[in-house]
Every structure is written in structure tokens, then in C-alpha cells.
Coordinates of C-alpha atoms in Angstrom, one line a residue:
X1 CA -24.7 84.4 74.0
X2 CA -28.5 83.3 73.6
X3 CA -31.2 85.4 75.0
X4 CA -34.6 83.3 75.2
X5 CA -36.1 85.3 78.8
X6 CA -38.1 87.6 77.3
X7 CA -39.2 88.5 81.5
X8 CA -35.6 89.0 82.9
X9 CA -34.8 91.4 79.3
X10 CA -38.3 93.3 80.3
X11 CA -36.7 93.6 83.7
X12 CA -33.3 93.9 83.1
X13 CA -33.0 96.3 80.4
X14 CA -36.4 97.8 80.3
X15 CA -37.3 100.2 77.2
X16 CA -38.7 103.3 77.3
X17 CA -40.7 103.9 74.3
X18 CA -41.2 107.3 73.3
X19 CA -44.8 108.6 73.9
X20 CA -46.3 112.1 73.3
X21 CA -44.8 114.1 76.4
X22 CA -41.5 112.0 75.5
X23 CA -41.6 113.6 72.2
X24 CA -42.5 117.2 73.5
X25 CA -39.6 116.9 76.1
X26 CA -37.2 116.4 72.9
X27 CA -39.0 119.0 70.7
X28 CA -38.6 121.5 73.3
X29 CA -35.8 120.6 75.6
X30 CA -36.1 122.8 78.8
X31 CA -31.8 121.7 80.3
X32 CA -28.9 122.8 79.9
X33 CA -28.3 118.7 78.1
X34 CA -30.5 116.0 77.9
X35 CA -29.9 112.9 75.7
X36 CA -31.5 109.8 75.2
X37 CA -29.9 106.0 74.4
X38 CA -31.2 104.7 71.2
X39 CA -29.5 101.7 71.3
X40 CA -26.2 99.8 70.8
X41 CA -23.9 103.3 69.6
X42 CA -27.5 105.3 68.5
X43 CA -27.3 108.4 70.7
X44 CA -29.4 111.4 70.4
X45 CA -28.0 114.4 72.7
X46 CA -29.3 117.9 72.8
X47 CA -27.1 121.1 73.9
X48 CA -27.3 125.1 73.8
X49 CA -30.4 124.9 71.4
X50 CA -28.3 122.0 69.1
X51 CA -29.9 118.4 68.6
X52 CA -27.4 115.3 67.7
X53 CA -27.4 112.2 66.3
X54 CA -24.4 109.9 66.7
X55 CA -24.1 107.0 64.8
X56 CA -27.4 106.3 63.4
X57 CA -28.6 102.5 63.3
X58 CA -32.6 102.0 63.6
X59 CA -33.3 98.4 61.7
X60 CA -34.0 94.9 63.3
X61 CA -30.3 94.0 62.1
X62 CA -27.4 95.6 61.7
X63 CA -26.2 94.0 58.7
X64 CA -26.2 94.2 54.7
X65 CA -29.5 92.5 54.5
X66 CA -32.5 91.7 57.1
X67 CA -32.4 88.0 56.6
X68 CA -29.7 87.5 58.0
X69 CA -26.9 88.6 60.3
X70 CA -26.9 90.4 64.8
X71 CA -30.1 91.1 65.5
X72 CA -31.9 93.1 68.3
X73 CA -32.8 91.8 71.6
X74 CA -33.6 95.2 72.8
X75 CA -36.2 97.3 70.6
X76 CA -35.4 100.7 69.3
X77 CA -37.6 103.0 71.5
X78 CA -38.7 105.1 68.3
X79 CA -38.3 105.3 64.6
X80 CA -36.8 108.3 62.8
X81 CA -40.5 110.1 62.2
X82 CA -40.8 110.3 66.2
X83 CA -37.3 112.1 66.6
X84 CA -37.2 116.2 66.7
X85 CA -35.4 118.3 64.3
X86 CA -31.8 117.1 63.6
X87 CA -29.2 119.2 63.6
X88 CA -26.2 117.2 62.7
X89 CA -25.4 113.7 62.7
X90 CA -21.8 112.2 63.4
X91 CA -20.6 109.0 62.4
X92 CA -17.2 107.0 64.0
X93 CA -17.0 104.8 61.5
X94 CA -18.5 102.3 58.5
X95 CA -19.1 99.4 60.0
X96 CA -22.9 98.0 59.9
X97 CA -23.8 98.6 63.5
X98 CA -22.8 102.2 63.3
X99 CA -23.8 102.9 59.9
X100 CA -27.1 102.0 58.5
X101 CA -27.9 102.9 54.8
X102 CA -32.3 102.9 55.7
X103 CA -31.6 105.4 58.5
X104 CA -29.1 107.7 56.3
X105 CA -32.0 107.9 53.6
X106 CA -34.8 108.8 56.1
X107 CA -33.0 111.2 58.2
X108 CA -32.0 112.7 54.6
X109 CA -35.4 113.1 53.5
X110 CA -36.8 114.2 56.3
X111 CA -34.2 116.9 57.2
X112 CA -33.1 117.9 54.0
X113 CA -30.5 120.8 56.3
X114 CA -29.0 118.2 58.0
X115 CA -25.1 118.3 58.6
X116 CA -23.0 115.4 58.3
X117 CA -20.2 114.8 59.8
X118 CA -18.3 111.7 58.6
X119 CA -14.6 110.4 58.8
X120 CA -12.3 110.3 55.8
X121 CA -12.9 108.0 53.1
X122 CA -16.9 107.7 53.9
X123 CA -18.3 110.9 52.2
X124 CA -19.0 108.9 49.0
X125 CA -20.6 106.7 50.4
X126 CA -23.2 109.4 52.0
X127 CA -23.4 111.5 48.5
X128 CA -24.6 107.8 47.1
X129 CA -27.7 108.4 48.8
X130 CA -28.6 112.4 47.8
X131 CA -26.6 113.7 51.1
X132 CA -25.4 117.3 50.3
X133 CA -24.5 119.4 53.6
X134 CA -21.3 116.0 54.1
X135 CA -18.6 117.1 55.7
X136 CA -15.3 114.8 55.7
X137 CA -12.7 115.0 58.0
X138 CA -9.7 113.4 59.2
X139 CA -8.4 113.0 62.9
X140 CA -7.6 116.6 64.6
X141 CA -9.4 118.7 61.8
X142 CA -12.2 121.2 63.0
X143 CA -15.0 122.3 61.5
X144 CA -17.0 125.9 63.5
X145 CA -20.6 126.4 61.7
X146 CA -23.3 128.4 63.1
X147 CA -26.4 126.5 64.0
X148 CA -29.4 128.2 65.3
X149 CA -27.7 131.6 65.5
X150 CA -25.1 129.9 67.9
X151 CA -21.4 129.0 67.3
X152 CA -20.6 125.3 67.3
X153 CA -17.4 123.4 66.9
X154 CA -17.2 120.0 65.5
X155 CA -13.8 117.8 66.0
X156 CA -12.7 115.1 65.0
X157 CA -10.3 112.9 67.0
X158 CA -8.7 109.6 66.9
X159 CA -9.8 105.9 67.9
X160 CA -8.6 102.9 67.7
X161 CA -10.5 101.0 65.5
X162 CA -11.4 99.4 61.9
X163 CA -13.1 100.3 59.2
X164 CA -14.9 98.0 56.4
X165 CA -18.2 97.4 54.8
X166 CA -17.5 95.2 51.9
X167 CA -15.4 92.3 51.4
X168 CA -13.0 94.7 49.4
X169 CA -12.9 97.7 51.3
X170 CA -10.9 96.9 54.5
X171 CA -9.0 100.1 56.0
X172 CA -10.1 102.2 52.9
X173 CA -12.0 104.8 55.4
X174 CA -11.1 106.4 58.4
X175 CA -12.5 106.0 62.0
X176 CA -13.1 108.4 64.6
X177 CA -14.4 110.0 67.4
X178 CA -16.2 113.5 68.0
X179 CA -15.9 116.6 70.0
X180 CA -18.9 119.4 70.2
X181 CA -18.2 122.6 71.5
X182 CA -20.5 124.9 72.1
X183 CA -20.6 126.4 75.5
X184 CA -20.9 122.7 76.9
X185 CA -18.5 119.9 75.6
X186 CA -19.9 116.9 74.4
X187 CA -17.7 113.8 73.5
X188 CA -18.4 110.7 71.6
X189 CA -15.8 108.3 71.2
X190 CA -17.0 105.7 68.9
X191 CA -15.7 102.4 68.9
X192 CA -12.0 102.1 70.3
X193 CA -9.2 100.3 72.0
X194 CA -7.6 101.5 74.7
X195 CA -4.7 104.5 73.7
X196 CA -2.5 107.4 74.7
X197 CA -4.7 109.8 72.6
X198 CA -7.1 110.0 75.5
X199 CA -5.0 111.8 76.9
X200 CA -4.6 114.1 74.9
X201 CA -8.2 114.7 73.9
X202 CA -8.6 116.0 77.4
X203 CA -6.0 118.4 77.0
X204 CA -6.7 119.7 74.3
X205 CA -10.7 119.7 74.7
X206 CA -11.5 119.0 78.5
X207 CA -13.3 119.5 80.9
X208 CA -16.0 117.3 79.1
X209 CA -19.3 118.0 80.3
X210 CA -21.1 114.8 78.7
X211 CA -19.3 111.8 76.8
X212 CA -20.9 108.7 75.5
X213 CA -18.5 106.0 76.5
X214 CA -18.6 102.0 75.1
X215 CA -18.4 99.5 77.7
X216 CA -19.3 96.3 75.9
X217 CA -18.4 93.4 72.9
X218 CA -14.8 93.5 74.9
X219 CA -14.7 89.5 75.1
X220 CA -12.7 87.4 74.4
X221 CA -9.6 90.3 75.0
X222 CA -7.0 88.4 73.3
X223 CA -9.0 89.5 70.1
X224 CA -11.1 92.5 71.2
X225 CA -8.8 94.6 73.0
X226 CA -7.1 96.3 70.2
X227 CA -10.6 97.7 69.1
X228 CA -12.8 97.8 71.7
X229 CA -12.5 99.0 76.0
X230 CA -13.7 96.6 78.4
X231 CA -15.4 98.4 81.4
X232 CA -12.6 99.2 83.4
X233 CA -10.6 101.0 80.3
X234 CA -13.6 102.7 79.8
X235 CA -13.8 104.3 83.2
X236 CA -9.7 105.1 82.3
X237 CA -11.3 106.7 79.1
X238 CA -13.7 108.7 81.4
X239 CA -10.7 110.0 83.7
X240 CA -8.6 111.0 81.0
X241 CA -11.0 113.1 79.3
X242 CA -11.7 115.3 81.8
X243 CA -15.5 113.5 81.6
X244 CA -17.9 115.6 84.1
X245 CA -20.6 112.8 83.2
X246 CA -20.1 109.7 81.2
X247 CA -23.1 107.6 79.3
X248 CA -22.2 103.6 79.0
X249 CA -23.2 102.7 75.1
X250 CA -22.2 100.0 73.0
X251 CA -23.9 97.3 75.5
X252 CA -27.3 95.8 76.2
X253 CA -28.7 95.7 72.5
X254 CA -27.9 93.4 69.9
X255 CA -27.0 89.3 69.7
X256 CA -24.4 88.0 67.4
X257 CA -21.3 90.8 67.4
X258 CA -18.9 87.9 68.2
X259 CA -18.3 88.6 71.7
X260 CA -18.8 86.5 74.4
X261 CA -19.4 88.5 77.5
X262 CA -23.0 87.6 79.0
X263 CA -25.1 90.9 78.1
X264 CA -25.4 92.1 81.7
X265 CA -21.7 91.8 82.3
X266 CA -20.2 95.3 80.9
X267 CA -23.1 96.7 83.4
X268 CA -21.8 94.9 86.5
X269 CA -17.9 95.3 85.7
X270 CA -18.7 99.3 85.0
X271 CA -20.5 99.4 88.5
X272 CA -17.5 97.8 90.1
X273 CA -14.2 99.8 88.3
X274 CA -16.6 103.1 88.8
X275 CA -16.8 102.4 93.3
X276 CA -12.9 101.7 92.5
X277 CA -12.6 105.0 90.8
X278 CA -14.1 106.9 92.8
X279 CA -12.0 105.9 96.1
X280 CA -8.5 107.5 94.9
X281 CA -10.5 110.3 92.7
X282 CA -12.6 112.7 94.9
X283 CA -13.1 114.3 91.2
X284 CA -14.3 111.3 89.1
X285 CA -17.7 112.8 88.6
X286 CA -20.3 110.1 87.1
X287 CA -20.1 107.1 84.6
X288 CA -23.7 105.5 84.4
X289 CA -25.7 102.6 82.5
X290 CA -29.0 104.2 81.7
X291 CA -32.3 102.5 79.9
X292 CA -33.5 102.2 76.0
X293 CA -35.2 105.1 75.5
X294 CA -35.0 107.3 78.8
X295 CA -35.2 110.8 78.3
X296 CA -31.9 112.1 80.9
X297 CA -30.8 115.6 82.1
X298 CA -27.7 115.7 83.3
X299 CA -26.8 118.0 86.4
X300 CA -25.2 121.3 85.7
X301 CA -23.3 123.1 88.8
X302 CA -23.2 126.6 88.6
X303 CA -19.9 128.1 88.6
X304 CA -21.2 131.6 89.9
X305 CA -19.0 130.8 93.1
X306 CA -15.8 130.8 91.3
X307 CA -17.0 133.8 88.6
X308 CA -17.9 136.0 91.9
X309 CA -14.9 135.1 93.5
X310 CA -12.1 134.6 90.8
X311 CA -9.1 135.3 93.3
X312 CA -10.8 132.8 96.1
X313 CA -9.8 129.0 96.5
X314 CA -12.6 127.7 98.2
X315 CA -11.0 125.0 100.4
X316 CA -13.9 122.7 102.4
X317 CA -12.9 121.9 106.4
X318 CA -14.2 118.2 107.2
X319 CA -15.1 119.4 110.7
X320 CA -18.5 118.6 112.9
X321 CA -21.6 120.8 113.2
X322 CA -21.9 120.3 117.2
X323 CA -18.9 120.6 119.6
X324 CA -19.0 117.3 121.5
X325 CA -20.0 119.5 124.9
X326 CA -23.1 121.0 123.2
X327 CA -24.1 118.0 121.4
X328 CA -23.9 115.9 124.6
X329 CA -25.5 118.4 126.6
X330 CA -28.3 118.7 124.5
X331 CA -29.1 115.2 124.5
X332 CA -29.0 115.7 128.5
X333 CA -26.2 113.7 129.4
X334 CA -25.2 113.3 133.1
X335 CA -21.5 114.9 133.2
X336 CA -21.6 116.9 129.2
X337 CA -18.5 119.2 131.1
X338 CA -16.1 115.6 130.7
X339 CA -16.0 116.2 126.7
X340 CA -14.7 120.0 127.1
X341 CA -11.5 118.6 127.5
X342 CA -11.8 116.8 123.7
X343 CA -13.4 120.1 122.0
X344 CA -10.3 122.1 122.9
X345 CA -8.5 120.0 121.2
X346 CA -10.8 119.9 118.7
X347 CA -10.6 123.5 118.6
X348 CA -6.5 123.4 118.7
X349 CA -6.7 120.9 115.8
X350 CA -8.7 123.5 113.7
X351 CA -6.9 126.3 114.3
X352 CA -3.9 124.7 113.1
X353 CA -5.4 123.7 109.5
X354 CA -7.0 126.7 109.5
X355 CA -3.2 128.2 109.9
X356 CA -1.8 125.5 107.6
X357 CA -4.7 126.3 104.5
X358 CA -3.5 130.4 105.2
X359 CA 0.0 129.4 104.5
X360 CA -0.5 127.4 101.8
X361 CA -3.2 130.1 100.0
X362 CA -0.6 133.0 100.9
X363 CA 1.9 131.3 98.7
X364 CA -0.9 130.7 95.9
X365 CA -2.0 134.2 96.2
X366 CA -5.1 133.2 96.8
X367 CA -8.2 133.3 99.8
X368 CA -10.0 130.7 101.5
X369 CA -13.4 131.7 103.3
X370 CA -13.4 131.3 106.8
X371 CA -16.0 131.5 109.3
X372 CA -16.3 134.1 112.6
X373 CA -18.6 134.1 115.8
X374 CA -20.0 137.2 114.3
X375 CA -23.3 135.9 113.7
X376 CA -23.6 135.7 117.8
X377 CA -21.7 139.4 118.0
X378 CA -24.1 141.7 116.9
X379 CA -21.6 145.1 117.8
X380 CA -18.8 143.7 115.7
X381 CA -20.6 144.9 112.1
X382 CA -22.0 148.6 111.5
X383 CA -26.2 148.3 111.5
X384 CA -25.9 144.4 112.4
X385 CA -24.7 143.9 109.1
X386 CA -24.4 140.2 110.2
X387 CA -28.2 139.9 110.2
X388 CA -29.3 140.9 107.0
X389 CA -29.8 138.4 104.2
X390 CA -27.0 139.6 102.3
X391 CA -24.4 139.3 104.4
X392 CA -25.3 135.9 105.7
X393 CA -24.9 134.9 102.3
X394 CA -23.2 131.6 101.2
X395 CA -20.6 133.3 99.6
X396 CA -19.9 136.2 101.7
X397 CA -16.4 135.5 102.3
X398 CA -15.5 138.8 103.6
X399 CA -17.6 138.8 106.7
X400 CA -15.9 135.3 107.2
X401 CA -12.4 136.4 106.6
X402 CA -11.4 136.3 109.9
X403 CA -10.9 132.6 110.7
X404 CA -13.0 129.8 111.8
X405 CA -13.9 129.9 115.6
X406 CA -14.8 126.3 116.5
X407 CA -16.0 126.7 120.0
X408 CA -18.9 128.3 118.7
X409 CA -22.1 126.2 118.0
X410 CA -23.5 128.6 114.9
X411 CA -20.3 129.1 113.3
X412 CA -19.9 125.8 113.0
X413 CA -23.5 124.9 111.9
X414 CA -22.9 127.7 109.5
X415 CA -19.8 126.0 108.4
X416 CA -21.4 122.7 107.4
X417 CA -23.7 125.1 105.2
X418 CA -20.8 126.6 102.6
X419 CA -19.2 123.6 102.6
X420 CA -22.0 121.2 101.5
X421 CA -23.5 124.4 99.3
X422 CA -19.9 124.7 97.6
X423 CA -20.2 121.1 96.8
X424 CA -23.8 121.5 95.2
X425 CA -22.3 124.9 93.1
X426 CA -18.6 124.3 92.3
X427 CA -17.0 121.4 90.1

């Protein structure tokens, strides 16, 4: 690959660089998580009052010297003296465009309580440069620390990888991925084949509420698939997880890796196996390319539904706001009274999956909210109980328990409100 169009990169792969509200958005984070691409496998991503670092590579190459070796065709956004207090840093592995020696001694100096967490075999390499607060692990191991007054859980799981740095060092050192728990999950898989163990990470840590995925250097696959995902195994990687929201990296930065793949490929292939995904998985959740530099929050839904309601199964009824009749009377047609006829079967078809979801929840043990004309029958409630803001609530599912009545206009108006605000609230 040989990037001269200097326009289509500016275009293409645009990069944010980080100015003064950038920085104060980082220094005091106001979501739940917010992260921003570095570059390549750089990832900074911030959680429950904890900043990260993963993989930290800053330089104009990623290689033993600057004279020669990859090289950037997309600009770091920052340098180290713009980032905010960090927390921790994680490393997957050795190799030069995951681990850079000028970053390790900068981030070192400048946060001399930084934690890092490094796979086996690497700590002396760290210690080499005045590192103290290194923590080694190997694949399954935990490590639970308090940071900023908080709990937080650092794991180390498997990949399949590589590891070297030196002619003579080949397989001497361990590579990795991570898992952070604190009350969100955040997973970073590092650079990886495709494997069982995914898997398994899910079980064992999943649901995942952010992950940073790679999607790119996957050509030619006759020698890059042991070690690294093409786009579609990454969106398998996603799945298997249990990833809420996964972040393509390993893409879109640097020339000369030794794969083939033109550098807007992995982009277009994710796009494509993500609209696959998403057909037979109602639950995929998101898998996005972002740009160098771009400060992202990703969306938290509020579980409060299912806290409130902890014996309720919330089941959504794909069923129209307007009865046929009303709709067509409304917009004045000549003879509305011919489409009664189609809402009482509309209405028999209902009832019947109403009947069918009651069956199935009586044998769960569980409740499904259902709607009533109640809203229209003032005399049914004590004090027009349906009136007041409180009972018309969302998640009222009492006043609803009664069934869904579909011949009636409001109820099902008032239907298409739970079910699109159940969406917006519940995973």
C-alpha cells in the first residue's frame, strides 16, 4: 500500500486534534464512558472516575529506530503532555506498534502512580525504564486495586498472537488481552486470530459495555489469519463477548505492517458483516469506525425498568398506532366503515398473541405489561386514577394488567409509547 493523496486521507480519515475544550472534556469527563482513538492500537478510555491507556504508541514510526521502519499516514491527535491523569496503562503485547519505549518513559515521568499492567515475560523490560507500580500477569489471573476510592478489576485473558522485539527474543513474553471491571465492563483484545476463547471471555466477563476490537493488517489471510481478525471475525469477536458497543482499532494509521489490504478496506468490510449481523441478531448492539482523535460517549440505557420491575418480562407487541377504520376516517375517506371488517381481525389477531405471550410468561413465572381502555374509562379507577401523572406512567404495569384492547385508538397510541420507550431504557 502507498498513500500519496494527502486530500482523500484529510477526507477520509480526518483527525481531530485535541484543543483546549478537547482537553477539558478528558480532564473532567461528564459520561458514564467516553474514549478517544489515538491511533493504530493507542486507545485512551475513561470509566466510573478511571482513565486508561491501552497500548501506548505515540512516535512517527513504530519501530527500533526513526530512520527507518512503518510510518504514520495518520497523525497522532496529541502527545502525552496533552493527555489527563493516567490511571493505568495495559499492554497486549511487545511488539513495536503496541509498545513504544519514548511513550513508556514519558507517561512514567509524568505520572509517577501510574499502574501497569503487562503480560508475562515483559515486566523487565518496563523496570528497565524506572517503572515501579508493574504488574505481570499471565492469561486468566486477576488483579482488584482500588483507584480513586473505587474498586476496579483488571483481567487478563488470552489472544492469539506473537510476541518478539529482538531478533533473539521470539515467544519469550506472553500476549494478551484485558478485562476492566468496575461497574461498566470494558474489553480490549489486543492483537488476535480468531479462537474459541471468545467465547468464553463472554461467559465469564459479559455483558461488555465497551470493547476496542481490531479490524485491520488481516491481508493476505493465508499468513495473517492465525494472528490477526479480518472484519467479519471481528464482528464474531463482538457477538461472542457479549459486546454492548464495539470500537474498530488496529486500522487507518500506519504504512508498511506487511499487509496488503487497501487502508479503507477493513472500514467497508466492517460496515458490510455489521448490516449482516444485525439481520439474524435483534441484540447485536453497535460495532463502529470512529476518527483520530474524536472525543466519544457511548450510550448508556438505564436499566431502572428491569430494577423496578424484577419479576416483569417486558415483551414489545409489533402492532399499529391507528386501527385502519380511524386512520382512514381521519384522512376523510369516502366509505372508512369497509376496513372494519380488517380491524376485527386485527383485533382477533392480537388477542391471540396477547393469549399466546400469557401462556408462555405463566410458565416463566413471570408478567408482561399490557394495555387497557382505561385511559377513555374514567369510573373504572378510584379518584380517576388513570389521569394523574403517575399512573399514566411508562412503567405502570399494573394499571395495564388487564390485556391489550386493540379497538381502541388511545390504547394503542399509548402502546407504541412503552414499547419504543422500553427500547430507549432496557438492553
Amino acid at each position: 500500500m502507498f498513500i500519496n493523496f494527502q486530500e482523500e486521507l484529510n477526507r477520509e480519515l480526518p483527525v481531530h486534534k485535541l484543543d483546549e475544550e478537547g482537553k477539558e472534556k478528558l480532564k473532567n469527563p461528564k459520561d458514564p464512558i467516553q474514549f478517544m482513538w489515538i491511533g493504530h492500537a493507542t486507545f485512551l478510555v475513561q470509566f466510573d472516575g478511571l482513565t486508561v491507556l491501552a497500548d501506548p504508541v505515540f512516535l512517527y514510526r513504530c519501530s527500533p529506530v526513526q530512520i527507518v521502519g512503518p510510518y504514520r499516514y495518520r497523525p497522532t491527535p496529541c502527545e502525552i503532555k496533552d493527555l489527563p491523569k493516567i490511571d493505568a496503562v495495559i499492554v497486549s503485547h511487545n511488539h513495536y506498534d503496541h509498545l513504544e519505549h519514548d511513550a513508556v518513559q514519558k507517561l512514567n515521568n509524568r505520572f509517577k502512580d501510574i499502574k501497569w499492567y503487562v503480560p508475562e515475560g515483559t515486566g523487565s523490560w518496563f523496570q528497565k525504564y524506572d517503572c515501579n507500580n508493574v504488574k505481570e500477569m499471565t492469561w486468566w489471573k486477576e488483579d482488584v486495586v482500588k483507584i480513586g476510592g473505587k474498586e476496579v478489576k483488571f483481567c487478563c485473558v488470552p489472544a492469539q498472537h506473537w510476541s518478539q522485539r529482538t531478533p533473539t527474543d521470539a515467544m519469550k513474553s506472553l500476549w494478551c488481552g484485558w478485562v476492566i471491571k468496575s461497574k461498566h465492563t470494558f474489553y480490549y483484545s489486543g492483537d488476535t486470530g480468531y479462537c474459541p476463547v471468545f467465547k468464553t471471555i463472554g461467559e465469564k466477563y459479559g455483558p461488555i459495555d465497551l470493547s476496542a476490537i481490531p479490524i485491520g493488517c488481516y491481508a493476505p489471510r493465508y499468513f495473517m489469519k492465525p494472528q490477526h481478525i479480518n472484519p467479519e471475525e471481528a464482528v464474531k469477536v463482538h457477538t461472542e463477548v457479549g459486546s454492548k458497543y464495539s470500537i474498530a482499532i488496529h486500522w487507518g494509521t500506519f504504512n508498511g505492517l506487511g499487509s496488503h489490504e487497501h487502508y479503507l478496506e477493513p472500514k467497508k468490510y466492517l460496515d458490510e458483516a455489521v448490516r449482516e449481523a444485525k439481520v439474524d441478531n435483534m441484540n447485536f448492539g453497535e460495532f463502529l469506525t470512529v476518527e483520530h482523535g474524536k472525543i466519544t460517549a457511548i450510550p448508556i440505557k438505564s436499566k431502572k425498568t428491569l430494577q423496578r420491575m424484577v419479576k416483569i418480562k417486558v415483551t414489545i407487541l409489533e402492532t399499529p398506532v391507528y386501527s385502519i377504520y380511524h386512520w382512514n376516517k381521519r384522512k376523510h375517506h369516502k366509505t372508512p366503515d369497509n376496513f372494519i371488517t380488517q380491524d376485527k381481525e386485527l383485533a382477533e389477531q392480537v388477542v391471540q398473541l396477547n393469549n399466546k405471550i400469557k401462556e408462555i410468561n405463566s410458565t416463566l413465572n413471570s408478567h408482561t405489561p399490557k394495555f387497557s381502555n382505561d385511559l377513555q374509562v374514567r369510573s373504572k379507577y378510584k379518584n380517576g386514577a388513570h389521569r394523574t401523572e403517575t399512573n399514566r406512567s411508562y412503567y405502570n404495569f399494573q394499571l395495564y394488567a388487564d390485556g391489550i384492547h386493540p379497538t381502541n385508538l388511545l390504547a394503542r397510541t399509548w402502546l407504541k409509547k412503552i414499547a419504543t420507550q422500553a427500547q430507549i431504557d432496557c438492553w
